[in-house]
Amino acid sequence: MLTIRKQQTKEGPLVELSGTIEESVNFEQLIGAVDGVLTVKCRGITRINSVGVKTWMKYFQSLKSQGVRFRFIECSYSVIEQLNMISNFACGGEVVSILLPFSCVACQNEFVACCNTAELKASNLQVPKAKCERPNCGAQFDDDPEEYFYFLED
Ligand SMILES: [Zn+2]
């Protein structure tokens, strides 16, 4: 199931999607008319199945063909997975920021850090420094940077 929270910002609607994207999702109905730039917050997207991928692409491609601008922020692992598998998954929208999974080497705490893709590109796709919230802890990136950042390579 997918839930949506909508907010109006100066630039346009900000929608926060949470849950799974599958056949029952109707983006047109959920998001409604877009006035300005559509910002899609993807932090809470936990799974996208194959029909969900088609639904997603159909919706965002139609926005693009209507000249609507859109961007994705705080992309979760499920979204990054699709971005890496399907070259056109963003459908021309800008991927502004992504979540990076870390775990602490000392206390096993798992956490995510949000990182701007522009900063990642500027650093040549180096994993940014992150730190466990407890003192004297450390952190390690929980994925393969080369695979994780694949969609950001030119
Ligand atoms: Zn720790």
PDB file of N, CA and C in Angstrom, residues 23-120:
ATOM      1  N   GLU A  23       0.603  -2.464  -8.583  1.00  0.00           N
ATOM      2  CA  GLU A  23      -0.421  -2.260  -9.605  1.00  0.00           C
ATOM      3  C   GLU A  23      -1.572  -1.338  -9.193  1.00  0.00           C
ATOM      4  N   SER A  24      -1.895  -1.318  -7.912  1.00  0.00           N
ATOM      5  CA  SER A  24      -3.067  -0.550  -7.479  1.00  0.00           C
ATOM      6  C   SER A  24      -2.811   0.955  -7.387  1.00  0.00           C
ATOM      7  N   VAL A  25      -1.554   1.367  -7.555  1.00  0.00           N
ATOM      8  CA  VAL A  25      -1.233   2.778  -7.365  1.00  0.00           C
ATOM      9  C   VAL A  25      -1.699   3.618  -8.556  1.00  0.00           C
ATOM     10  N   ASN A  26      -2.396   4.689  -8.253  1.00  0.00           N
ATOM     11  CA  ASN A  26      -2.840   5.610  -9.293  1.00  0.00           C
ATOM     12  C   ASN A  26      -2.244   6.987  -8.988  1.00  0.00           C
ATOM     13  N   PHE A  27      -1.097   7.254  -9.615  1.00  0.00           N
ATOM     14  CA  PHE A  27      -0.385   8.499  -9.312  1.00  0.00           C
ATOM     15  C   PHE A  27      -1.193   9.742  -9.687  1.00  0.00           C
ATOM     16  N   GLU A  28      -1.894   9.691 -10.828  1.00  0.00           N
ATOM     17  CA  GLU A  28      -2.682  10.853 -11.263  1.00  0.00           C
ATOM     18  C   GLU A  28      -3.652  11.260 -10.156  1.00  0.00           C
ATOM     19  N   GLN A  29      -4.332  10.226  -9.632  1.00  0.00           N
ATOM     20  CA  GLN A  29      -5.328  10.475  -8.608  1.00  0.00           C
ATOM     21  C   GLN A  29      -4.682  10.934  -7.292  1.00  0.00           C
ATOM     22  N   LEU A  30      -3.589  10.252  -6.903  1.00  0.00           N
ATOM     23  CA  LEU A  30      -2.930  10.566  -5.630  1.00  0.00           C
ATOM     24  C   LEU A  30      -2.318  11.960  -5.634  1.00  0.00           C
ATOM     25  N   ILE A  31      -1.630  12.293  -6.703  1.00  0.00           N
ATOM     26  CA  ILE A  31      -0.866  13.545  -6.733  1.00  0.00           C
ATOM     27  C   ILE A  31      -1.728  14.713  -7.210  1.00  0.00           C
ATOM     28  N   GLY A  32      -2.591  14.444  -8.152  1.00  0.00           N
ATOM     29  CA  GLY A  32      -3.488  15.499  -8.643  1.00  0.00           C
ATOM     30  C   GLY A  32      -2.767  16.470  -9.562  1.00  0.00           C
ATOM     31  N   ALA A  33      -3.386  17.602  -9.790  1.00  0.00           N
ATOM     32  CA  ALA A  33      -2.822  18.586 -10.710  1.00  0.00           C
ATOM     33  C   ALA A  33      -1.543  19.171 -10.126  1.00  0.00           C
ATOM     34  N   VAL A  34      -0.544  19.363 -10.980  1.00  0.00           N
ATOM     35  CA  VAL A  34       0.735  19.908 -10.529  1.00  0.00           C
ATOM     36  C   VAL A  34       0.906  21.323 -11.056  1.00  0.00           C
ATOM     37  N   ASP A  35       0.986  22.254 -10.117  1.00  0.00           N
ATOM     38  CA  ASP A  35       1.200  23.642 -10.492  1.00  0.00           C
ATOM     39  C   ASP A  35       2.591  24.026  -9.994  1.00  0.00           C
ATOM     40  N   GLY A  36       3.511  24.275 -10.918  1.00  0.00           N
ATOM     41  CA  GLY A  36       4.890  24.561 -10.524  1.00  0.00           C
ATOM     42  C   GLY A  36       5.745  23.308 -10.634  1.00  0.00           C
ATOM     43  N   VAL A  37       6.776  23.236  -9.797  1.00  0.00           N
ATOM     44  CA  VAL A  37       7.687  22.085  -9.827  1.00  0.00           C
ATOM     45  C   VAL A  37       7.223  21.060  -8.795  1.00  0.00           C
ATOM     46  N   LEU A  38       7.120  19.815  -9.239  1.00  0.00           N
ATOM     47  CA  LEU A  38       6.714  18.743  -8.334  1.00  0.00           C
ATOM     48  C   LEU A  38       7.955  18.145  -7.667  1.00  0.00           C
ATOM     49  N   THR A  39       7.949  18.134  -6.338  1.00  0.00           N
ATOM     50  CA  THR A  39       9.046  17.499  -5.611  1.00  0.00           C
ATOM     51  C   THR A  39       8.521  16.225  -4.968  1.00  0.00           C
ATOM     52  N   VAL A  40       9.174  15.105  -5.253  1.00  0.00           N
ATOM     53  CA  VAL A  40       8.727  13.822  -4.729  1.00  0.00           C
ATOM     54  C   VAL A  40       9.732  13.339  -3.696  1.00  0.00           C
ATOM     55  N   LYS A  41       9.255  13.223  -2.469  1.00  0.00           N
ATOM     56  CA  LYS A  41      10.115  12.746  -1.388  1.00  0.00           C
ATOM     57  C   LYS A  41       9.974  11.231  -1.304  1.00  0.00           C
ATOM     58  N   CYS A  42      11.088  10.527  -1.476  1.00  0.00           N
ATOM     59  CA  CYS A  42      11.024   9.072  -1.660  1.00  0.00           C
ATOM     60  C   CYS A  42      11.557   8.281  -0.478  1.00  0.00           C
ATOM     61  N   ARG A  43      11.820   8.956   0.623  1.00  0.00           N
ATOM     62  CA  ARG A  43      12.416   8.318   1.800  1.00  0.00           C
ATOM     63  C   ARG A  43      11.657   7.068   2.262  1.00  0.00           C
ATOM     64  N   GLY A  44      10.326   7.124   2.175  1.00  0.00           N
ATOM     65  CA  GLY A  44       9.509   6.046   2.740  1.00  0.00           C
ATOM     66  C   GLY A  44       9.131   4.947   1.758  1.00  0.00           C
ATOM     67  N   ILE A  45       9.636   5.013   0.532  1.00  0.00           N
ATOM     68  CA  ILE A  45       9.272   3.974  -0.443  1.00  0.00           C
ATOM     69  C   ILE A  45      10.055   2.704  -0.139  1.00  0.00           C
ATOM     70  N   THR A  46       9.328   1.643   0.211  1.00  0.00           N
ATOM     71  CA  THR A  46      10.005   0.433   0.667  1.00  0.00           C
ATOM     72  C   THR A  46      10.156  -0.615  -0.427  1.00  0.00           C
ATOM     73  N   ARG A  47       9.277  -0.569  -1.431  1.00  0.00           N
ATOM     74  CA  ARG A  47       9.346  -1.591  -2.460  1.00  0.00           C
ATOM     75  C   ARG A  47       8.634  -1.095  -3.713  1.00  0.00           C
ATOM     76  N   ILE A  48       9.174  -1.464  -4.874  1.00  0.00           N
ATOM     77  CA  ILE A  48       8.510  -1.149  -6.141  1.00  0.00           C
ATOM     78  C   ILE A  48       8.510  -2.444  -6.946  1.00  0.00           C
ATOM     79  N   ASN A  49       7.346  -2.986  -7.243  1.00  0.00           N
ATOM     80  CA  ASN A  49       7.353  -4.227  -8.028  1.00  0.00           C
ATOM     81  C   ASN A  49       7.341  -3.901  -9.523  1.00  0.00           C
ATOM     82  N   SER A  50       7.364  -4.929 -10.366  1.00  0.00           N
ATOM     83  CA  SER A  50       7.567  -4.684 -11.797  1.00  0.00           C
ATOM     84  C   SER A  50       6.411  -3.894 -12.416  1.00  0.00           C
ATOM     85  N   VAL A  51       5.196  -4.149 -11.964  1.00  0.00           N
ATOM     86  CA  VAL A  51       4.061  -3.369 -12.473  1.00  0.00           C
ATOM     87  C   VAL A  51       4.159  -1.935 -11.942  1.00  0.00           C
ATOM     88  N   GLY A  52       4.600  -1.816 -10.699  1.00  0.00           N
ATOM     89  CA  GLY A  52       4.798  -0.502 -10.103  1.00  0.00           C
ATOM     90  C   GLY A  52       5.799   0.332 -10.892  1.00  0.00           C
ATOM     91  N   VAL A  53       6.843  -0.304 -11.369  1.00  0.00           N
ATOM     92  CA  VAL A  53       7.848   0.390 -12.186  1.00  0.00           C
ATOM     93  C   VAL A  53       7.198   0.961 -13.440  1.00  0.00           C
ATOM     94  N   LYS A  54       6.357   0.149 -14.087  1.00  0.00           N
ATOM     95  CA  LYS A  54       5.684   0.603 -15.318  1.00  0.00           C
ATOM     96  C   LYS A  54       4.734   1.765 -15.021  1.00  0.00           C
ATOM     97  N   THR A  55       3.988   1.635 -13.911  1.00  0.00           N
ATOM     98  CA  THR A  55       3.052   2.686 -13.516  1.00  0.00           C
ATOM     99  C   THR A  55       3.800   3.989 -13.256  1.00  0.00           C
ATOM    100  N   TRP A  56       4.897   3.881 -12.531  1.00  0.00           N
ATOM    101  CA  TRP A  56       5.766   5.026 -12.197  1.00  0.00           C
ATOM    102  C   TRP A  56       6.246   5.712 -13.470  1.00  0.00           C
ATOM    103  N   MET A  57       6.790   4.915 -14.391  1.00  0.00           N
ATOM    104  CA  MET A  57       7.380   5.495 -15.596  1.00  0.00           C
ATOM    105  C   MET A  57       6.324   6.112 -16.502  1.00  0.00           C
ATOM    106  N   LYS A  58       5.162   5.467 -16.562  1.00  0.00           N
ATOM    107  CA  LYS A  58       4.080   6.004 -17.382  1.00  0.00           C
ATOM    108  C   LYS A  58       3.669   7.377 -16.847  1.00  0.00           C
ATOM    109  N   TYR A  59       3.554   7.471 -15.535  1.00  0.00           N
ATOM    110  CA  TYR A  59       3.134   8.731 -14.922  1.00  0.00           C
ATOM    111  C   TYR A  59       4.167   9.831 -15.151  1.00  0.00           C
ATOM    112  N   PHE A  60       5.433   9.549 -14.828  1.00  0.00           N
ATOM    113  CA  PHE A  60       6.434  10.614 -14.925  1.00  0.00           C
ATOM    114  C   PHE A  60       6.770  10.957 -16.382  1.00  0.00           C
ATOM    115  N   GLN A  61       6.666   9.961 -17.270  1.00  0.00           N
ATOM    116  CA  GLN A  61       6.873  10.291 -18.678  1.00  0.00           C
ATOM    117  C   GLN A  61       5.758  11.183 -19.197  1.00  0.00           C
ATOM    118  N   SER A  62       4.554  10.940 -18.703  1.00  0.00           N
ATOM    119  CA  SER A  62       3.452  11.793 -19.167  1.00  0.00           C
ATOM    120  C   SER A  62       3.613  13.212 -18.606  1.00  0.00           C
ATOM    121  N   LEU A  63       4.089  13.333 -17.359  1.00  0.00           N
ATOM    122  CA  LEU A  63       4.366  14.674 -16.817  1.00  0.00           C
ATOM    123  C   LEU A  63       5.402  15.381 -17.688  1.00  0.00           C
ATOM    124  N   LYS A  64       6.453  14.629 -18.022  1.00  0.00           N
ATOM    125  CA  LYS A  64       7.528  15.215 -18.817  1.00  0.00           C
ATOM    126  C   LYS A  64       6.995  15.689 -20.172  1.00  0.00           C
ATOM    127  N   SER A  65       6.159  14.863 -20.793  1.00  0.00           N
ATOM    128  CA  SER A  65       5.650  15.245 -22.110  1.00  0.00           C
ATOM    129  C   SER A  65       4.698  16.444 -22.015  1.00  0.00           C
ATOM    130  N   GLN A  66       4.143  16.668 -20.808  1.00  0.00           N
ATOM    131  CA  GLN A  66       3.301  17.866 -20.618  1.00  0.00           C
ATOM    132  C   GLN A  66       4.123  19.091 -20.228  1.00  0.00           C
ATOM    133  N   GLY A  67       5.447  18.878 -20.114  1.00  0.00           N
ATOM    134  CA  GLY A  67       6.317  20.001 -19.765  1.00  0.00           C
ATOM    135  C   GLY A  67       6.349  20.307 -18.273  1.00  0.00           C
ATOM    136  N   VAL A  68       5.848  19.386 -17.441  1.00  0.00           N
ATOM    137  CA  VAL A  68       5.876  19.591 -15.992  1.00  0.00           C
ATOM    138  C   VAL A  68       7.269  19.213 -15.474  1.00  0.00           C
ATOM    139  N   ARG A  69       7.836  20.072 -14.621  1.00  0.00           N
ATOM    140  CA  ARG A  69       9.141  19.754 -14.046  1.00  0.00           C
ATOM    141  C   ARG A  69       8.965  19.014 -12.728  1.00  0.00           C
ATOM    142  N   PHE A  70       9.849  18.047 -12.493  1.00  0.00           N
ATOM    143  CA  PHE A  70       9.758  17.272 -11.248  1.00  0.00           C
ATOM    144  C   PHE A  70      11.147  16.828 -10.826  1.00  0.00           C
ATOM    145  N   ARG A  71      11.260  16.542  -9.540  1.00  0.00           N
ATOM    146  CA  ARG A  71      12.544  16.096  -9.008  1.00  0.00           C
ATOM    147  C   ARG A  71      12.297  15.157  -7.835  1.00  0.00           C
ATOM    148  N   PHE A  72      13.314  14.372  -7.543  1.00  0.00           N
ATOM    149  CA  PHE A  72      13.195  13.373  -6.483  1.00  0.00           C
ATOM    150  C   PHE A  72      14.189  13.685  -5.384  1.00  0.00           C
ATOM    151  N   ILE A  73      13.702  13.656  -4.151  1.00  0.00           N
ATOM    152  CA  ILE A  73      14.611  13.903  -3.033  1.00  0.00           C
ATOM    153  C   ILE A  73      14.574  12.723  -2.052  1.00  0.00           C
ATOM    154  N   GLU A  74      15.652  12.560  -1.312  1.00  0.00           N
ATOM    155  CA  GLU A  74      15.759  11.529  -0.266  1.00  0.00           C
ATOM    156  C   GLU A  74      15.372  10.146  -0.788  1.00  0.00           C
ATOM    157  N   CYS A  75      15.927   9.771  -1.929  1.00  0.00           N
ATOM    158  CA  CYS A  75      15.582   8.487  -2.544  1.00  0.00           C
ATOM    159  C   CYS A  75      16.023   7.324  -1.665  1.00  0.00           C
ATOM    160  N   SER A  76      15.094   6.422  -1.405  1.00  0.00           N
ATOM    161  CA  SER A  76      15.392   5.251  -0.580  1.00  0.00           C
ATOM    162  C   SER A  76      16.114   4.193  -1.410  1.00  0.00           C
ATOM    163  N   TYR A  77      16.530   3.153  -0.737  1.00  0.00           N
ATOM    164  CA  TYR A  77      17.228   2.063  -1.407  1.00  0.00           C
ATOM    165  C   TYR A  77      16.403   1.482  -2.562  1.00  0.00           C
ATOM    166  N   SER A  78      15.093   1.301  -2.371  1.00  0.00           N
ATOM    167  CA  SER A  78      14.250   0.707  -3.427  1.00  0.00           C
ATOM    168  C   SER A  78      14.252   1.561  -4.682  1.00  0.00           C
ATOM    169  N   VAL A  79      14.292   2.870  -4.504  1.00  0.00           N
ATOM    170  CA  VAL A  79      14.302   3.768  -5.662  1.00  0.00           C
ATOM    171  C   VAL A  79      15.682   3.722  -6.331  1.00  0.00           C
ATOM    172  N   ILE A  80      16.720   3.719  -5.528  1.00  0.00           N
ATOM    173  CA  ILE A  80      18.083   3.675  -6.075  1.00  0.00           C
ATOM    174  C   ILE A  80      18.309   2.375  -6.858  1.00  0.00           C
ATOM    175  N   GLU A  81      17.735   1.300  -6.337  1.00  0.00           N
ATOM    176  CA  GLU A  81      17.814   0.014  -7.018  1.00  0.00           C
ATOM    177  C   GLU A  81      17.256   0.122  -8.443  1.00  0.00           C
ATOM    178  N   GLN A  82      16.101   0.773  -8.577  1.00  0.00           N
ATOM    179  CA  GLN A  82      15.485   0.928  -9.894  1.00  0.00           C
ATOM    180  C   GLN A  82      16.275   1.897 -10.766  1.00  0.00           C
ATOM    181  N   LEU A  83      16.781   2.975 -10.158  1.00  0.00           N
ATOM    182  CA  LEU A  83      17.586   3.944 -10.919  1.00  0.00           C
ATOM    183  C   LEU A  83      18.811   3.245 -11.522  1.00  0.00           C
ATOM    184  N   ASN A  84      19.351   2.296 -10.769  1.00  0.00           N
ATOM    185  CA  ASN A  84      20.533   1.577 -11.238  1.00  0.00           C
ATOM    186  C   ASN A  84      20.218   0.516 -12.287  1.00  0.00           C
ATOM    187  N   MET A  85      18.985  -0.011 -12.239  1.00  0.00           N
ATOM    188  CA  MET A  85      18.622  -1.073 -13.179  1.00  0.00           C
ATOM    189  C   MET A  85      18.039  -0.525 -14.471  1.00  0.00           C
ATOM    190  N   ILE A  86      17.290   0.579 -14.349  1.00  0.00           N
ATOM    191  CA  ILE A  86      16.567   1.121 -15.500  1.00  0.00           C
ATOM    192  C   ILE A  86      17.111   2.514 -15.783  1.00  0.00           C
ATOM    193  N   SER A  87      17.766   2.672 -16.912  1.00  0.00           N
ATOM    194  CA  SER A  87      18.497   3.912 -17.145  1.00  0.00           C
ATOM    195  C   SER A  87      17.589   5.142 -17.159  1.00  0.00           C
ATOM    196  N   ASN A  88      16.325   4.959 -17.548  1.00  0.00           N
ATOM    197  CA  ASN A  88      15.439   6.115 -17.661  1.00  0.00           C
ATOM    198  C   ASN A  88      14.418   6.190 -16.529  1.00  0.00           C
ATOM    199  N   PHE A  89      14.721   5.568 -15.402  1.00  0.00           N
ATOM    200  CA  PHE A  89      13.716   5.492 -14.340  1.00  0.00           C
ATOM    201  C   PHE A  89      13.300   6.869 -13.818  1.00  0.00           C
ATOM    202  N   ALA A  90      14.224   7.831 -13.816  1.00  0.00           N
ATOM    203  CA  ALA A  90      13.897   9.180 -13.334  1.00  0.00           C
ATOM    204  C   ALA A  90      13.094   9.960 -14.380  1.00  0.00           C
ATOM    205  N   CYS A  91      12.985   9.436 -15.590  1.00  0.00           N
ATOM    206  CA  CYS A  91      12.166  10.029 -16.653  1.00  0.00           C
ATOM    207  C   CYS A  91      12.493  11.503 -16.902  1.00  0.00           C
ATOM    208  N   GLY A  92      13.741  11.882 -16.727  1.00  0.00           N
ATOM    209  CA  GLY A  92      14.135  13.264 -16.981  1.00  0.00           C
ATOM    210  C   GLY A  92      14.050  14.144 -15.743  1.00  0.00           C
ATOM    211  N   GLY A  93      13.556  13.599 -14.648  1.00  0.00           N
ATOM    212  CA  GLY A  93      13.513  14.372 -13.407  1.00  0.00           C
ATOM    213  C   GLY A  93      14.893  14.361 -12.756  1.00  0.00           C
ATOM    214  N   GLU A  94      15.147  15.387 -11.945  1.00  0.00           N
ATOM    215  CA  GLU A  94      16.450  15.460 -11.297  1.00  0.00           C
ATOM    216  C   GLU A  94      16.423  14.636 -10.000  1.00  0.00           C
ATOM    217  N   VAL A  95      17.451  13.819  -9.807  1.00  0.00           N
ATOM    218  CA  VAL A  95      17.593  13.110  -8.536  1.00  0.00           C
ATOM    219  C   VAL A  95      18.459  14.000  -7.653  1.00  0.00           C
ATOM    220  N   VAL A  96      17.813  14.693  -6.724  1.00  0.00           N
ATOM    221  CA  VAL A  96      18.506  15.722  -5.935  1.00  0.00           C
ATOM    222  C   VAL A  96      19.313  15.117  -4.789  1.00  0.00           C
ATOM    223  N   SER A  97      18.692  14.184  -4.076  1.00  0.00           N
ATOM    224  CA  SER A  97      19.403  13.605  -2.929  1.00  0.00           C
ATOM    225  C   SER A  97      19.011  12.148  -2.729  1.00  0.00           C
ATOM    226  N   ILE A  98      19.925  11.406  -2.135  1.00  0.00           N
ATOM    227  CA  ILE A  98      19.698   9.973  -1.916  1.00  0.00           C
ATOM    228  C   ILE A  98      20.077   9.621  -0.477  1.00  0.00           C
ATOM    229  N   LEU A  99      19.516   8.508  -0.029  1.00  0.00           N
ATOM    230  CA  LEU A  99      19.849   8.034   1.316  1.00  0.00           C
ATOM    231  C   LEU A  99      20.971   7.009   1.212  1.00  0.00           C
ATOM    232  N   LEU A 100      21.915   7.096   2.123  1.00  0.00           N
ATOM    233  CA  LEU A 100      23.025   6.154   2.136  1.00  0.00           C
ATOM    234  C   LEU A 100      22.957   5.318   3.417  1.00  0.00           C
ATOM    235  N   PRO A 101      23.049   3.999   3.268  1.00  0.00           N
ATOM    236  CA  PRO A 101      22.972   3.148   4.454  1.00  0.00           C
ATOM    237  C   PRO A 101      24.339   3.000   5.124  1.00  0.00           C
ATOM    238  N   PHE A 102      24.347   3.173   6.428  1.00  0.00           N
ATOM    239  CA  PHE A 102      25.587   2.988   7.188  1.00  0.00           C
ATOM    240  C   PHE A 102      25.322   2.061   8.357  1.00  0.00           C
ATOM    241  N   SER A 103      26.366   1.427   8.821  1.00  0.00           N
ATOM    242  CA  SER A 103      26.254   0.749  10.106  1.00  0.00           C
ATOM    243  C   SER A 103      27.472   1.116  10.928  1.00  0.00           C
ATOM    244  N   CYS A 104      27.265   1.091  12.234  1.00  0.00           N
ATOM    245  CA  CYS A 104      28.350   1.471  13.126  1.00  0.00           C
ATOM    246  C   CYS A 104      29.231   0.252  13.368  1.00  0.00           C
ATOM    247  N   VAL A 105      30.526   0.468  13.305  1.00  0.00           N
ATOM    248  CA  VAL A 105      31.440  -0.654  13.509  1.00  0.00           C
ATOM    249  C   VAL A 105      31.542  -1.013  14.992  1.00  0.00           C
ATOM    250  N   ALA A 106      31.193  -0.074  15.866  1.00  0.00           N
ATOM    251  CA  ALA A 106      31.354  -0.314  17.300  1.00  0.00           C
ATOM    252  C   ALA A 106      30.086  -0.881  17.945  1.00  0.00           C
ATOM    253  N   CYS A 107      28.917  -0.270  17.648  1.00  0.00           N
ATOM    254  CA  CYS A 107      27.706  -0.682  18.374  1.00  0.00           C
ATOM    255  C   CYS A 107      26.657  -1.324  17.461  1.00  0.00           C
ATOM    256  N   GLN A 108      26.968  -1.538  16.186  1.00  0.00           N
ATOM    257  CA  GLN A 108      26.058  -2.200  15.233  1.00  0.00           C
ATOM    258  C   GLN A 108      24.804  -1.390  14.915  1.00  0.00           C
ATOM    259  N   ASN A 109      24.758  -0.170  15.377  1.00  0.00           N
ATOM    260  CA  ASN A 109      23.654   0.719  15.050  1.00  0.00           C
ATOM    261  C   ASN A 109      23.584   0.907  13.521  1.00  0.00           C
ATOM    262  N   GLU A 110      22.370   0.754  12.948  1.00  0.00           N
ATOM    263  CA  GLU A 110      22.222   0.990  11.510  1.00  0.00           C
ATOM    264  C   GLU A 110      21.486   2.296  11.298  1.00  0.00           C
ATOM    265  N   PHE A 111      21.960   3.091  10.364  1.00  0.00           N
ATOM    266  CA  PHE A 111      21.295   4.371  10.123  1.00  0.00           C
ATOM    267  C   PHE A 111      21.500   4.807   8.673  1.00  0.00           C
ATOM    268  N   VAL A 112      20.713   5.805   8.248  1.00  0.00           N
ATOM    269  CA  VAL A 112      20.889   6.334   6.906  1.00  0.00           C
ATOM    270  C   VAL A 112      21.296   7.798   6.994  1.00  0.00           C
ATOM    271  N   ALA A 113      22.053   8.222   6.017  1.00  0.00           N
ATOM    272  CA  ALA A 113      22.425   9.626   5.907  1.00  0.00           C
ATOM    273  C   ALA A 113      21.959  10.103   4.544  1.00  0.00           C
ATOM    274  N   CYS A 114      21.484  11.332   4.484  1.00  0.00           N
ATOM    275  CA  CYS A 114      21.018  11.876   3.214  1.00  0.00           C
ATOM    276  C   CYS A 114      22.145  12.677   2.577  1.00  0.00           C
ATOM    277  N   CYS A 115      22.335  12.484   1.276  1.00  0.00           N
ATOM    278  CA  CYS A 115      23.449  13.158   0.616  1.00  0.00           C
ATOM    279  C   CYS A 115      22.985  13.734  -0.723  1.00  0.00           C
ATOM    280  N   ASN A 116      23.402  14.943  -1.025  1.00  0.00           N
ATOM    281  CA  ASN A 116      23.062  15.543  -2.307  1.00  0.00           C
ATOM    282  C   ASN A 116      23.877  14.898  -3.421  1.00  0.00           C
ATOM    283  N   THR A 117      23.211  14.589  -4.526  1.00  0.00           N
ATOM    284  CA  THR A 117      23.924  13.938  -5.623  1.00  0.00           C
ATOM    285  C   THR A 117      24.967  14.886  -6.228  1.00  0.00           C
ATOM    286  N   ALA A 118      24.706  16.192  -6.178  1.00  0.00           N
ATOM    287  CA  ALA A 118      25.670  17.154  -6.725  1.00  0.00           C
ATOM    288  C   ALA A 118      26.986  17.084  -5.941  1.00  0.00           C
ATOM    289  N   GLU A 119      26.859  16.929  -4.610  1.00  0.00           N
ATOM    290  CA  GLU A 119      28.066  16.819  -3.784  1.00  0.00           C
ATOM    291  C   GLU A 119      28.798  15.517  -4.051  1.00  0.00           C
ATOM    292  N   LEU A 120      28.028  14.441  -4.232  1.00  0.00           N
ATOM    293  CA  LEU A 120      28.648  13.151  -4.536  1.00  0.00           C
ATOM    294  C   LEU A 120      29.436  13.218  -5.835  1.00  0.00           C
TER     295      LEU A 120
END
